[in-house]
XYZ file of C-alpha atoms in Angstrom:
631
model
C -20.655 30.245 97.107
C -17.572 29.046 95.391
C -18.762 25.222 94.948
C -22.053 27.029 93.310
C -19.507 29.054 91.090
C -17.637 26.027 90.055
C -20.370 23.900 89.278
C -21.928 26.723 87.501
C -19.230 27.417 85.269
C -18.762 23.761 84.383
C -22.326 23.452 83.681
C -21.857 26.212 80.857
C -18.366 24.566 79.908
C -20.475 21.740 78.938
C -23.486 23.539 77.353
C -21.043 25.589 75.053
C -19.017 22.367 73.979
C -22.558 21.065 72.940
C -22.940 23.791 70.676
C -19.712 23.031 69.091
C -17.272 25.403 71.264
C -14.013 24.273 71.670
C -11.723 24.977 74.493
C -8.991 22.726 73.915
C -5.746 24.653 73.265
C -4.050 21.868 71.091
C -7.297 21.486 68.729
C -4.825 21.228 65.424
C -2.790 17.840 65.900
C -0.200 15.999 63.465
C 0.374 12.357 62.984
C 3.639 11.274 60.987
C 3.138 8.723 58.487
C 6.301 7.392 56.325
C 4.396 4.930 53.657
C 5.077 5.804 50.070
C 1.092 5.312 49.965
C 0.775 8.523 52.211
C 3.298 10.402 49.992
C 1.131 9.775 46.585
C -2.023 10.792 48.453
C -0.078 14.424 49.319
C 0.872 14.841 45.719
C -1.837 12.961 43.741
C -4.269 16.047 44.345
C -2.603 18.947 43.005
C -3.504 19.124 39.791
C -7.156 16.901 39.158
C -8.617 14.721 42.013
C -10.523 12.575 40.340
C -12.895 12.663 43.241
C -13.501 15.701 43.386
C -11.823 19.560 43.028
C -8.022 20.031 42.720
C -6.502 21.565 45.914
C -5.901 24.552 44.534
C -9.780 24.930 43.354
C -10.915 23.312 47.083
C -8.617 26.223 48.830
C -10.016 29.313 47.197
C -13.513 27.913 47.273
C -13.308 27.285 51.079
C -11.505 30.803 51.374
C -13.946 32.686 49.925
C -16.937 30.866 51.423
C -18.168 29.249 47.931
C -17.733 25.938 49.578
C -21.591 24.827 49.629
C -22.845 27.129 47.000
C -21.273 25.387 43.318
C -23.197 22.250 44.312
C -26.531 24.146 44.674
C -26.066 26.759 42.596
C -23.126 26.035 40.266
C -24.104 28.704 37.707
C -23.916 31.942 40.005
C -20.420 30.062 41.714
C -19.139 30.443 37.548
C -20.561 33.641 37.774
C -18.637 35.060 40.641
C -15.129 33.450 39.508
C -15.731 35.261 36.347
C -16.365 38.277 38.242
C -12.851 38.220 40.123
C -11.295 37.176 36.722
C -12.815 40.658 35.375
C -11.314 42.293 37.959
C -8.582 40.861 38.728
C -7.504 39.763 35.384
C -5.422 36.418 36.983
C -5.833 33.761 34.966
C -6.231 31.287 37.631
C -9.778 31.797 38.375
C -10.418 30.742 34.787
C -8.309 27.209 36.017
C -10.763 26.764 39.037
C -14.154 27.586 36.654
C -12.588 24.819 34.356
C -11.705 22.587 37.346
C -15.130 23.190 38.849
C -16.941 22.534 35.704
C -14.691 19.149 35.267
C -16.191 18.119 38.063
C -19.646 18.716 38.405
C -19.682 16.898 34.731
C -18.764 13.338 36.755
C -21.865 14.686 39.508
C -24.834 14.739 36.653
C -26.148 12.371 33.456
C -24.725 12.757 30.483
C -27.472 14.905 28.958
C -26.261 17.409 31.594
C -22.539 16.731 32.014
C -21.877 17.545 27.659
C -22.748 21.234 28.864
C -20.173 21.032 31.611
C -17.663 19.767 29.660
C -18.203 22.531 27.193
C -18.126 24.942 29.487
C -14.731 22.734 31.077
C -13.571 23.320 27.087
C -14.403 27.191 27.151
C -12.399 27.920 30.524
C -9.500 26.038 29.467
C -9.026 27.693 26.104
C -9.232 30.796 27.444
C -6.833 30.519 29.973
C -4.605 29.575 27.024
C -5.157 32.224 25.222
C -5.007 34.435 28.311
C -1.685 33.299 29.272
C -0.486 33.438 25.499
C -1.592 37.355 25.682
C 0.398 37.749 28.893
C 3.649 36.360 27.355
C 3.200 38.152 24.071
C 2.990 41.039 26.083
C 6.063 40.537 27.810
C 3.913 40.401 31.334
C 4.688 36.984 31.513
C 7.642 34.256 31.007
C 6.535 31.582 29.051
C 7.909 28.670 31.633
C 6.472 25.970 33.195
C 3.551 26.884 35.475
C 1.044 24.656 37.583
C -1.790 26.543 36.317
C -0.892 25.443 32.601
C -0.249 22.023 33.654
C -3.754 21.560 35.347
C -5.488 23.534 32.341
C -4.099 20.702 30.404
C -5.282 17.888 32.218
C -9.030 19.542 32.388
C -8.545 20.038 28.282
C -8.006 16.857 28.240
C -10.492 15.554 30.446
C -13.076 17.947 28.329
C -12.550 16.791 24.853
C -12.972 13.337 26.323
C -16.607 13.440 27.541
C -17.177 15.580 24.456
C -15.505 12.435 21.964
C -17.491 10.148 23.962
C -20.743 12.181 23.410
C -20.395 12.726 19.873
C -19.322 9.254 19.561
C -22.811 7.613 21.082
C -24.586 9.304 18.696
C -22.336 8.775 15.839
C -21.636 12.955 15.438
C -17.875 12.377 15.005
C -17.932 12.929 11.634
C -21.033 15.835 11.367
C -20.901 19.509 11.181
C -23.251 22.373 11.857
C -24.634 20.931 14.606
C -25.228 23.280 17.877
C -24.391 22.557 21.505
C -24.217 24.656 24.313
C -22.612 24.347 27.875
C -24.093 25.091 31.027
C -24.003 29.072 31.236
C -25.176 29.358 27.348
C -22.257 29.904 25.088
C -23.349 28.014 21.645
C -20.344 26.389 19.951
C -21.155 24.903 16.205
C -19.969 21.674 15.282
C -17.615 21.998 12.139
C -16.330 19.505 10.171
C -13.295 17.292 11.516
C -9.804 17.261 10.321
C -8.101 13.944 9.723
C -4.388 13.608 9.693
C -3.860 9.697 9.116
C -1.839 7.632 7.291
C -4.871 6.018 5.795
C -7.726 7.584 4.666
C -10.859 8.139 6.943
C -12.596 6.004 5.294
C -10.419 3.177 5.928
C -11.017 3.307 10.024
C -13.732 1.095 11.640
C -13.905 2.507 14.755
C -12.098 5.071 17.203
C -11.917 3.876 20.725
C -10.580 5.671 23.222
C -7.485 4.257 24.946
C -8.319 5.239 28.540
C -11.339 2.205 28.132
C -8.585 -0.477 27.891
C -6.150 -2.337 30.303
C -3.304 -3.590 28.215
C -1.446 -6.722 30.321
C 1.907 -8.206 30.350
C 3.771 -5.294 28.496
C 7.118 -4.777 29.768
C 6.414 -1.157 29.203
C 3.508 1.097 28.792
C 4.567 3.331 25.874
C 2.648 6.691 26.891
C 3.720 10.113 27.281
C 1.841 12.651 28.941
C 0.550 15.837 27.075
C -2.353 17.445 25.598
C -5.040 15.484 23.556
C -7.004 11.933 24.092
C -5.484 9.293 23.244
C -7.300 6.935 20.972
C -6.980 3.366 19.117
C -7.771 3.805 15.664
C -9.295 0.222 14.311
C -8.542 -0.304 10.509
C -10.352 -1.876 8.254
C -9.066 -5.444 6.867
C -7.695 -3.990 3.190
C -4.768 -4.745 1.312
C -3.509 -1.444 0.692
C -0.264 -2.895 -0.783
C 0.608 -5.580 -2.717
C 4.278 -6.472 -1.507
C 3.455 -5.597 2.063
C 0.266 -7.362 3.797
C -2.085 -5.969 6.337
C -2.555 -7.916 9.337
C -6.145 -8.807 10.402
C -7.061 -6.076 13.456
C -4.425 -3.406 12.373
C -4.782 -0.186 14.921
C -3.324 3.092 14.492
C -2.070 5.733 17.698
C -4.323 8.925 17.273
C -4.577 11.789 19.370
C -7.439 13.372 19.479
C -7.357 17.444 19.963
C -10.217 19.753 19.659
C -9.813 23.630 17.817
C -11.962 26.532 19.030
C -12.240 28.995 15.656
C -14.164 32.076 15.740
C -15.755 33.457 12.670
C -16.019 37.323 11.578
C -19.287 36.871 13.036
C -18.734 35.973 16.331
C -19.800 32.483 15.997
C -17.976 29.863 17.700
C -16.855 26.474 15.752
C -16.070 23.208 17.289
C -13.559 21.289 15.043
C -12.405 18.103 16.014
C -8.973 16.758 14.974
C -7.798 13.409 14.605
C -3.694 12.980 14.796
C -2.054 10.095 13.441
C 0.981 9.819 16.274
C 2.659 7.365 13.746
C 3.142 10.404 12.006
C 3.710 13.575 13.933
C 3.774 14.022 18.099
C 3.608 17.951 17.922
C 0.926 19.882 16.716
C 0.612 23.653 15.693
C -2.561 24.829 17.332
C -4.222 28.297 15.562
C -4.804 30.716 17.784
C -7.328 33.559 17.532
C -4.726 35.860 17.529
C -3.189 34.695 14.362
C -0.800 33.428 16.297
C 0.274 29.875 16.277
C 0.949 27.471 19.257
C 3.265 24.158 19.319
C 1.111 21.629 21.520
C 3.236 18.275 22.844
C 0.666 15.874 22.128
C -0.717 13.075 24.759
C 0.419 10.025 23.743
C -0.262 6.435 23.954
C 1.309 3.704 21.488
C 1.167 0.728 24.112
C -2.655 0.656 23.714
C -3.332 0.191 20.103
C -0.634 -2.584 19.690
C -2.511 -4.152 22.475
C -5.820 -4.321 20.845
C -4.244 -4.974 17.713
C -2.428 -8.286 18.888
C -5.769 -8.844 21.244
C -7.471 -9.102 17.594
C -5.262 -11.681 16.096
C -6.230 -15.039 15.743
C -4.836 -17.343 17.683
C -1.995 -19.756 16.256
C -0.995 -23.181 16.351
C 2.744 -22.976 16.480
C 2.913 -26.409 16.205
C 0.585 -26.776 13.411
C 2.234 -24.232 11.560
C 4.962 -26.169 11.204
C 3.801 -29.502 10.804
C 1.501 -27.898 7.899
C 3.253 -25.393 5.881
C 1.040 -26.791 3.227
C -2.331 -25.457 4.939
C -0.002 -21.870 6.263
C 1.429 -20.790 2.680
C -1.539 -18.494 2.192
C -0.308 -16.205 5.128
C 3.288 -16.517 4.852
C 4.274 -13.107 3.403
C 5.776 -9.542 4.854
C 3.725 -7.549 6.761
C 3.180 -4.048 8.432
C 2.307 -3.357 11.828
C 1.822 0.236 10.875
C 0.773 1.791 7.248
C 3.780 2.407 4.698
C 5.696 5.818 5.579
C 8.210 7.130 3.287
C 10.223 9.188 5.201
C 11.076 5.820 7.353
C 13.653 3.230 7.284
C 11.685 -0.538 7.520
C 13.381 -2.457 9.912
C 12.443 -6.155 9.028
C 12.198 -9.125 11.567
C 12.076 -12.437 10.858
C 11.127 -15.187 13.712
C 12.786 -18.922 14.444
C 11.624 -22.024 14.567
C 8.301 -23.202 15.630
C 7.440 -19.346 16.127
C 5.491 -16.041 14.506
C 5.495 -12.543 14.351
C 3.858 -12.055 17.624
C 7.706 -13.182 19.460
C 8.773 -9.635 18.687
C 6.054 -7.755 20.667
C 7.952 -6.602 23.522
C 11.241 -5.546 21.393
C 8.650 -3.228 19.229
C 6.652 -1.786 22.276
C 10.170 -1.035 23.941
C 11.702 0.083 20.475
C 9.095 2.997 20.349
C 9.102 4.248 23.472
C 12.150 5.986 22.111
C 11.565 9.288 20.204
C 14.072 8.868 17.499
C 13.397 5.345 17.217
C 9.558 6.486 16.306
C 10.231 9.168 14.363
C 13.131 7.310 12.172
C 12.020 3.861 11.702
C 9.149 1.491 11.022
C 8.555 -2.370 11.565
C 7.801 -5.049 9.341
C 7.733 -8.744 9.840
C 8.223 -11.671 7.718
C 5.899 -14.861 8.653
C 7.021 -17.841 7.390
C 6.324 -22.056 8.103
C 9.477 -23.057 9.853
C 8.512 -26.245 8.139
C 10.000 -25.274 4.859
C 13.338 -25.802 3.562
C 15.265 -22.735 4.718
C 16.008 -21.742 1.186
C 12.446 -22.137 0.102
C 11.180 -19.706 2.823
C 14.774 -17.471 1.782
C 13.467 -17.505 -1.189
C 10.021 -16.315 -0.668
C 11.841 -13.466 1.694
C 13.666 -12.119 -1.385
C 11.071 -11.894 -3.849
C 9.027 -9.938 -0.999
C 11.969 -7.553 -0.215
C 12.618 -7.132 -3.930
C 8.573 -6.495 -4.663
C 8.740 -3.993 -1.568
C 11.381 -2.238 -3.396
C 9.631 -2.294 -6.579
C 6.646 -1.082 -5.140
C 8.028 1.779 -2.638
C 10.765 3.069 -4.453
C 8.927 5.650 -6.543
C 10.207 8.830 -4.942
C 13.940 10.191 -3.675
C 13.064 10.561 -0.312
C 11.420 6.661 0.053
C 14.259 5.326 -2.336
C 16.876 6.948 0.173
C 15.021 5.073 3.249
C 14.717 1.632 1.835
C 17.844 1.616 1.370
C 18.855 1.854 4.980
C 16.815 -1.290 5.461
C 18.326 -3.299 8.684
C 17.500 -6.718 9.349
C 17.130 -8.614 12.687
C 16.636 -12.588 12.626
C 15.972 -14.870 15.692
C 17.451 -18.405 15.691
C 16.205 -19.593 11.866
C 15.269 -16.569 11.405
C 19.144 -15.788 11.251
C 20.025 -18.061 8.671
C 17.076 -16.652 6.345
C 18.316 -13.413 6.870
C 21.732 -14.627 6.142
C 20.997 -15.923 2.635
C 19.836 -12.362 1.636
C 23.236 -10.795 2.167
C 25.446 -13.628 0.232
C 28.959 -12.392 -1.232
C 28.502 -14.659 -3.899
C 25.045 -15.705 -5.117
C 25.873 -19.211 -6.624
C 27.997 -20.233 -3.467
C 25.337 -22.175 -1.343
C 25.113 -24.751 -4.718
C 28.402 -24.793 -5.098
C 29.732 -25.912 -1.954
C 27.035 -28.450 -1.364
C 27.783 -29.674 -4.771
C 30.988 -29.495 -5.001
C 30.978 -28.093 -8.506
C 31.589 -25.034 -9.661
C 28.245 -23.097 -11.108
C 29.278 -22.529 -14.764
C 29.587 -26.804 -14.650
C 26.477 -26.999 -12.790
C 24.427 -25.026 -15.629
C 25.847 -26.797 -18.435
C 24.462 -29.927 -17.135
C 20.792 -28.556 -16.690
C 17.781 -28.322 -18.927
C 16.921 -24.328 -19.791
C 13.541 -25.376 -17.525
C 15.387 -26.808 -14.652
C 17.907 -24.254 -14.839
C 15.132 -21.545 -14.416
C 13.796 -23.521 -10.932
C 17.353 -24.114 -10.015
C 18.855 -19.893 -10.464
C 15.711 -19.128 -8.301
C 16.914 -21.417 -5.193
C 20.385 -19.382 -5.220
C 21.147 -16.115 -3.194
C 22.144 -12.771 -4.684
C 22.594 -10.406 -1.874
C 20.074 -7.584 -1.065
C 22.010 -3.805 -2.358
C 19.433 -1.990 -0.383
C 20.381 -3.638 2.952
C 23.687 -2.943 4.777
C 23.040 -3.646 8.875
C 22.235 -7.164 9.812
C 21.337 -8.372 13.574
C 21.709 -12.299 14.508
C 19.781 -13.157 17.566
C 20.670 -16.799 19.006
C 21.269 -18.124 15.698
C 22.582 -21.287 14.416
C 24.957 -20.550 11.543
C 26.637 -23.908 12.146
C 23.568 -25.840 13.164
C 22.047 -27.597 16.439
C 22.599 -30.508 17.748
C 18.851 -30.148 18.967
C 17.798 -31.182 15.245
C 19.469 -34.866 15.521
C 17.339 -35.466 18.653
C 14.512 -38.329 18.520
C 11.513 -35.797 19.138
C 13.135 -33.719 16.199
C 13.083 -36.357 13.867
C 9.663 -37.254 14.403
C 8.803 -33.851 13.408
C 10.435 -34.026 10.314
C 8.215 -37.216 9.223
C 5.480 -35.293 10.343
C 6.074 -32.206 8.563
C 3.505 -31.392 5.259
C 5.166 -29.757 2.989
C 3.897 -26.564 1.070
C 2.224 -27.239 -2.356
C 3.858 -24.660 -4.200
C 6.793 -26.609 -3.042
C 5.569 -29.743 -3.668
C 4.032 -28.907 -7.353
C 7.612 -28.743 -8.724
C 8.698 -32.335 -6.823
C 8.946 -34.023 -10.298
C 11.284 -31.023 -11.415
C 13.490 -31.026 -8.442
C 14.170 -34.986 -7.903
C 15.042 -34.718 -11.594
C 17.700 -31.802 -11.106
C 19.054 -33.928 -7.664
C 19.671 -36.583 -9.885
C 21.162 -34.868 -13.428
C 23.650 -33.359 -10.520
C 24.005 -36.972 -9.421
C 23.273 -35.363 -5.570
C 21.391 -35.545 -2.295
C 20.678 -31.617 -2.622
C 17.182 -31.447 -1.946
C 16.949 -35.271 -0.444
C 17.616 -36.667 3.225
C 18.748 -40.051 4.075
C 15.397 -41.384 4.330
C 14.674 -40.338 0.327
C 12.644 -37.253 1.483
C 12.851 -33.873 1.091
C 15.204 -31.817 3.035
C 12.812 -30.032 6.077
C 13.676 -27.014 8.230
C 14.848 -29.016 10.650
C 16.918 -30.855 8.894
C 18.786 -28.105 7.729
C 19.139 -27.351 11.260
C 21.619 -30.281 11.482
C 25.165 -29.494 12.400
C 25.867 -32.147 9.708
C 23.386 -31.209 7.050
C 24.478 -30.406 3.627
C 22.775 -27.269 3.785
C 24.265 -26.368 7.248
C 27.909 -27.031 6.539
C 27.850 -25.117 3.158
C 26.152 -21.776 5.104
C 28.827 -22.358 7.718
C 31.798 -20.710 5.567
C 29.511 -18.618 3.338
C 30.699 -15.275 3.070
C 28.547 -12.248 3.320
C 28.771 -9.490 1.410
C 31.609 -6.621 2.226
C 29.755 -3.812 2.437
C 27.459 -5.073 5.382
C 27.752 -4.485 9.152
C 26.416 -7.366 11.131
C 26.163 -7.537 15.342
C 25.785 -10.627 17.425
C 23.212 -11.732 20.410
C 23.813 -14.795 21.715
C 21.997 -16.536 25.271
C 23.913 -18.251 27.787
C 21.722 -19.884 30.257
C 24.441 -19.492 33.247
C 26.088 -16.611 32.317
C 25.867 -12.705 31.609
C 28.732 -10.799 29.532
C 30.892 -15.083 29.245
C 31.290 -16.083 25.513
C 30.413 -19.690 25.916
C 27.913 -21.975 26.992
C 24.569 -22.630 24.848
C 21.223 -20.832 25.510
C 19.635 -24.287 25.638
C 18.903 -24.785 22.111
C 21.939 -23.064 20.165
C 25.572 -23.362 21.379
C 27.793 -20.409 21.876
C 30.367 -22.198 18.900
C 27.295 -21.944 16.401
C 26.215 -18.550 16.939
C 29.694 -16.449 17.508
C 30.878 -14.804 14.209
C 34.356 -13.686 14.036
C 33.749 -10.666 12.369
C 30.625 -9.210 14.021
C 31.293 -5.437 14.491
C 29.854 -6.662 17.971
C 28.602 -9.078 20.242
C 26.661 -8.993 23.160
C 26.238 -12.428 25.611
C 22.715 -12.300 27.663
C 21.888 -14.955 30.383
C 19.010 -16.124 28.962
C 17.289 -19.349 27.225
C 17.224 -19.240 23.563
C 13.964 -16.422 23.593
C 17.247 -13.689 23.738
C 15.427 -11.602 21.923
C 12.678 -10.934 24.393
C 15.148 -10.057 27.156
C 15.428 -6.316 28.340
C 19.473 -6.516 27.439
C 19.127 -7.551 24.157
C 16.363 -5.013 23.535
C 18.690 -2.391 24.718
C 21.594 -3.403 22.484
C 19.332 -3.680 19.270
C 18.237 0.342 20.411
C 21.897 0.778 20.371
C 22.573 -0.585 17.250
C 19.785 1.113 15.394
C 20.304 4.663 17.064
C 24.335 3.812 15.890
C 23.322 3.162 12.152
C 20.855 6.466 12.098
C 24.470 8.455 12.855
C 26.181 6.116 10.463
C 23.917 6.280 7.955
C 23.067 10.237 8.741
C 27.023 10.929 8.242
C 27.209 9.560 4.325
């Protein structure tokens, strides 16, 4: 009988493993596995799983045998988590309703998934304002939590499907109009808020900045909190008349949505829009009366992405072959709108080269806090064409109109002027004629004469043109960065390919319309002022020449006493060596003895662009907020 036994019992070992029985005593097993790519896929689930529910949500669901109900019957699953919340009174079930809700809005059409973000919406603000009860009570400390950090990612997730709703059927700007989410709670659309440095009527279009991928940014300039980022498209307007406004101009906005209750019991909507330019923080109104500080999302990489995406492109070689055709655009302009409480920080490009060179030193700049909150940029574009004290010249009479126009309160008069400069190669020597000690020395030292003799010898007209080509200094600026610059020239300029540029170069006509005027001047000073060897006008290049007229006079020019200047200078072989050239400028032409300091980067003559020399300009500015902070 036993060989019946045995072959009975294995016959029903077999039948009940069929069914799904298992008999194996090491059924749970564990496989080790070192890759970073494992260790993100243990972590990246805790809060949101884009996929599908948060581990947290997943665990209770599968405890409490809701597993294969939500999908069916998502409605009485809601139901039953706000049953245990009832009883309970643990905020967390309001977390998985809002996770669960998140969810199911990526399962079903958009008709149907506006109703679960709304009811996403409704969970997550009242977990807020259930945890805000607890720690106004006392029953809770108000410290970081997971719960509070996954609410805010749902929030988040919420008022974007609701943005992109509204935004489809071009609602973003209605009120009074009534939606409801998926268990019935009506919520009334009211009328948005707008906190922008421009007026709402100014913006084309709000995108949000989750659609785009930005590319080659050293950085992506985001911070995590609670809100939507957006890019905020402006309008092409010149809102200013000293300062221009780039074609494509974005602004950062946050987007955050408000939940209001009326006497009534009626439920509001009200969508804000939060100029990050402008504030980071926002005070949320709570039902209570209370109010709550919200760390807003964040996202400044974007927008400066789309708006340099925008630009047209540019012949860099054109531009200075034809300063004639470019004089229309040449001019200071914004990359963000006009804030008084700000100091401008002004950069000015180098040769053969635009505003766009100084992308990566912004986007890095404002990933700093202090940086954001304390400063704004400005650039100056310019032909590098020109005769460097034409295109000075222009500089000035921008920087003075800025003044002119900006200074009209204490608080923007006291931030102008902090102004700080920062020039790249001949960008250096423009912003060194703005901060002359002595406003008539540039003509007198390539003259030779003294000024008072110069002006006796001059026509009242020519006088006029001549007075305007001289330098006096700039009182609102006292901090001055030189990146790679040549104060004592380049050899590059006496090179064959450089002089063919110079024959090739158009100059401007505003320029060119007082020719007769300034060959007359040249010759009542009986000198080659404004003339080269070859009877034409002095170029931009040729005042690059070591043994230009215009180079050896801005050689020994002193700058004014009350300013604080700092070096950057490339060496191509070396990092931290004074020495050497960065290809284009040699260490002897860019070294000043009395920079308060100097920095040496191994790099070509783009120093600017390199992480080092981005780091030492954030040291320099954060140094001249104390400085200036301690007067």
């Amino acid at each position: 009988m036993k060989p019946f036994f045995r072959m009975f019992f294995c016959c029903a070992c077999v039948i009940f493993l069929g069914t799904g029985c298992v008999f194996n005593s090491r059924e749970i097993s564990v496989s080790q596995d070192d890759s970073l790519g494992k260790q993100r896929d243990y972590f990246r689930n805790e809060l949101t799983n884009p996929d599908g529910l948060a581990l947290e949500s997943e665990n209770f669901l599968r405890g409490n045998l809701m597993q294969d109900d939500y999908g069916k019957n998502p409605r009485a699953t809601l139901t039953k988590l706000n049953e245990y919340y009832d009883i309970s009174g643990n905020p967390k079930y309001l977390i998985i309703a809002a996770d669960l809700c998140r969810y199911l809005a990526t399962q079903n059409d958009e008709t149907e998934a506006i109703r679960y973000h709304l009811s996403n919406y409704h969970y997550c603000t009242s977990f807020t304002r259930a945890q805000r009860k607890a720690y106004l009570a006392g029953e809770a400390n108000p410290t970081y939590d997971f719960a509070s950090a996954q609410c805010a990612q749902d929030y988040n997730e919420a008022c974007c499907g609701i943005f992109s709703f509204l935004k489809k059927r071009n609602l973003l700007d209605s009120n009074s109009i009534t939606l409801h989410d998926v268990e019935g709670h009506e919520f009334i659309l009211a009328s948005p808020i707008f906190r922008l440095s421009v007026p709402r009527e100014a913006i084309e279009d709000f995108s949000l900045c989750a659609s785009y991928t930005v590319k080659n940014l050293m950085q992506q300039n985001r911070q995590p909190g609670v809100g939507v980022p957006l890019v905020a498209k402006v309008k092409l307007k010149q809102w200013y008349s000293s300062l221009k406004t780039p074609k494509g101009l974005t602004i950062p906005v946050t987007l955050l949505i408000k939940r209001e209750k009326s006497a009534s019991g009626e439920v509001f909507l009200r969508l804000v829009f939060v100029d990050t330019g402008m504030q980071e923080t926002f005070q949320m109104d709570m039902e209570d009366s209370n109010k709550m500080q919200c760390s807003m999302a964040l996202d400044f990489s974007t927008p400066l992405g789309c708006f340099l995406n925008d630009l047209p492109e540019r012949n860099l070689l054109s531009q200075m072959l034809n300063p004639f055709d470019q004089e229309a655009t040449d001019g200071l302009y914004m990359v963000e709108p006009y804030q008084p409480n700000k100091i401008p920080v002004v950069f000015i490009h180098g040769l053969m080269s635009s505003p766009e060179t100084w992308v990566q030193m912004i986007n890095s700049l404002k990933n700093d806090p202090s940086i954001r909150k304390r400063y704004q940029f400005w650039f100056f574009s310019y032909s590098t064409g020109t005769p460097v004290l034409f295109s000075a010249k222009k500089l000035r009479e921008a920087l003075f109109a800025a003044q002119k126009e900006f200074c009209t309160t204490p608080e923007a008069t006291a931030n102008f002027n902090k102004m700080v400069l920062v020039g790249h190669s001949m960008g250096g020597l423009l912003t060194r004629l703005m901060l002359q000690k002595d406003r008539y020395y540039m003509f007198e030292h390539i003259l030779n004469t003294p000024w008072e003799q110069i002006k006796a010898k001059l026509q009242p007209e020519d006088l006029k043109l001549a007075e305007a080509y001289t330098n006096p200094t700039l009182p609102f600026v006292h901090r001055a960065v030189f990146m790679a610059v040549p104060h004592r020239g380049a050899e590059m300029a006496k090179s064959m390919i450089a002089q063919l540029g110079i024959r090739l170069i158009k100059l401007p006509a505003s320029f060119l319309s007082k020719e007769g005027t300034i060959k007359r001047v040249a010759k009542e000073l009986n000198s080659n002022i404004t003339l080269n060897t070859k009877n034409r006008f002095f170029t931009g290049i040729d005042n690059l020449n070591p043994d230009s007229p215009f180079a050896l006079a801005l050689s020994d020019s002193p700058m004014k006493e009350d300013l604080t200047y700092h070096c950057v200078i490339g060496n191509s072989k070396e990092d931290g060596v004074p020495g050497g050239s960065d290809g284009i400028v040699p260490y002897w032409s860019s070294h000043l003895d009395n920079a308060a300091s100097e920095l040496v980067v191994k790099s070509d003559h783009s120093v600017h662009r390199r992480p080092a020399a981005i780091q030492e300009l954030l040291r320099i500015l954060r140094l001249h907020l104390k400085s200036e902070d301690q007067k």
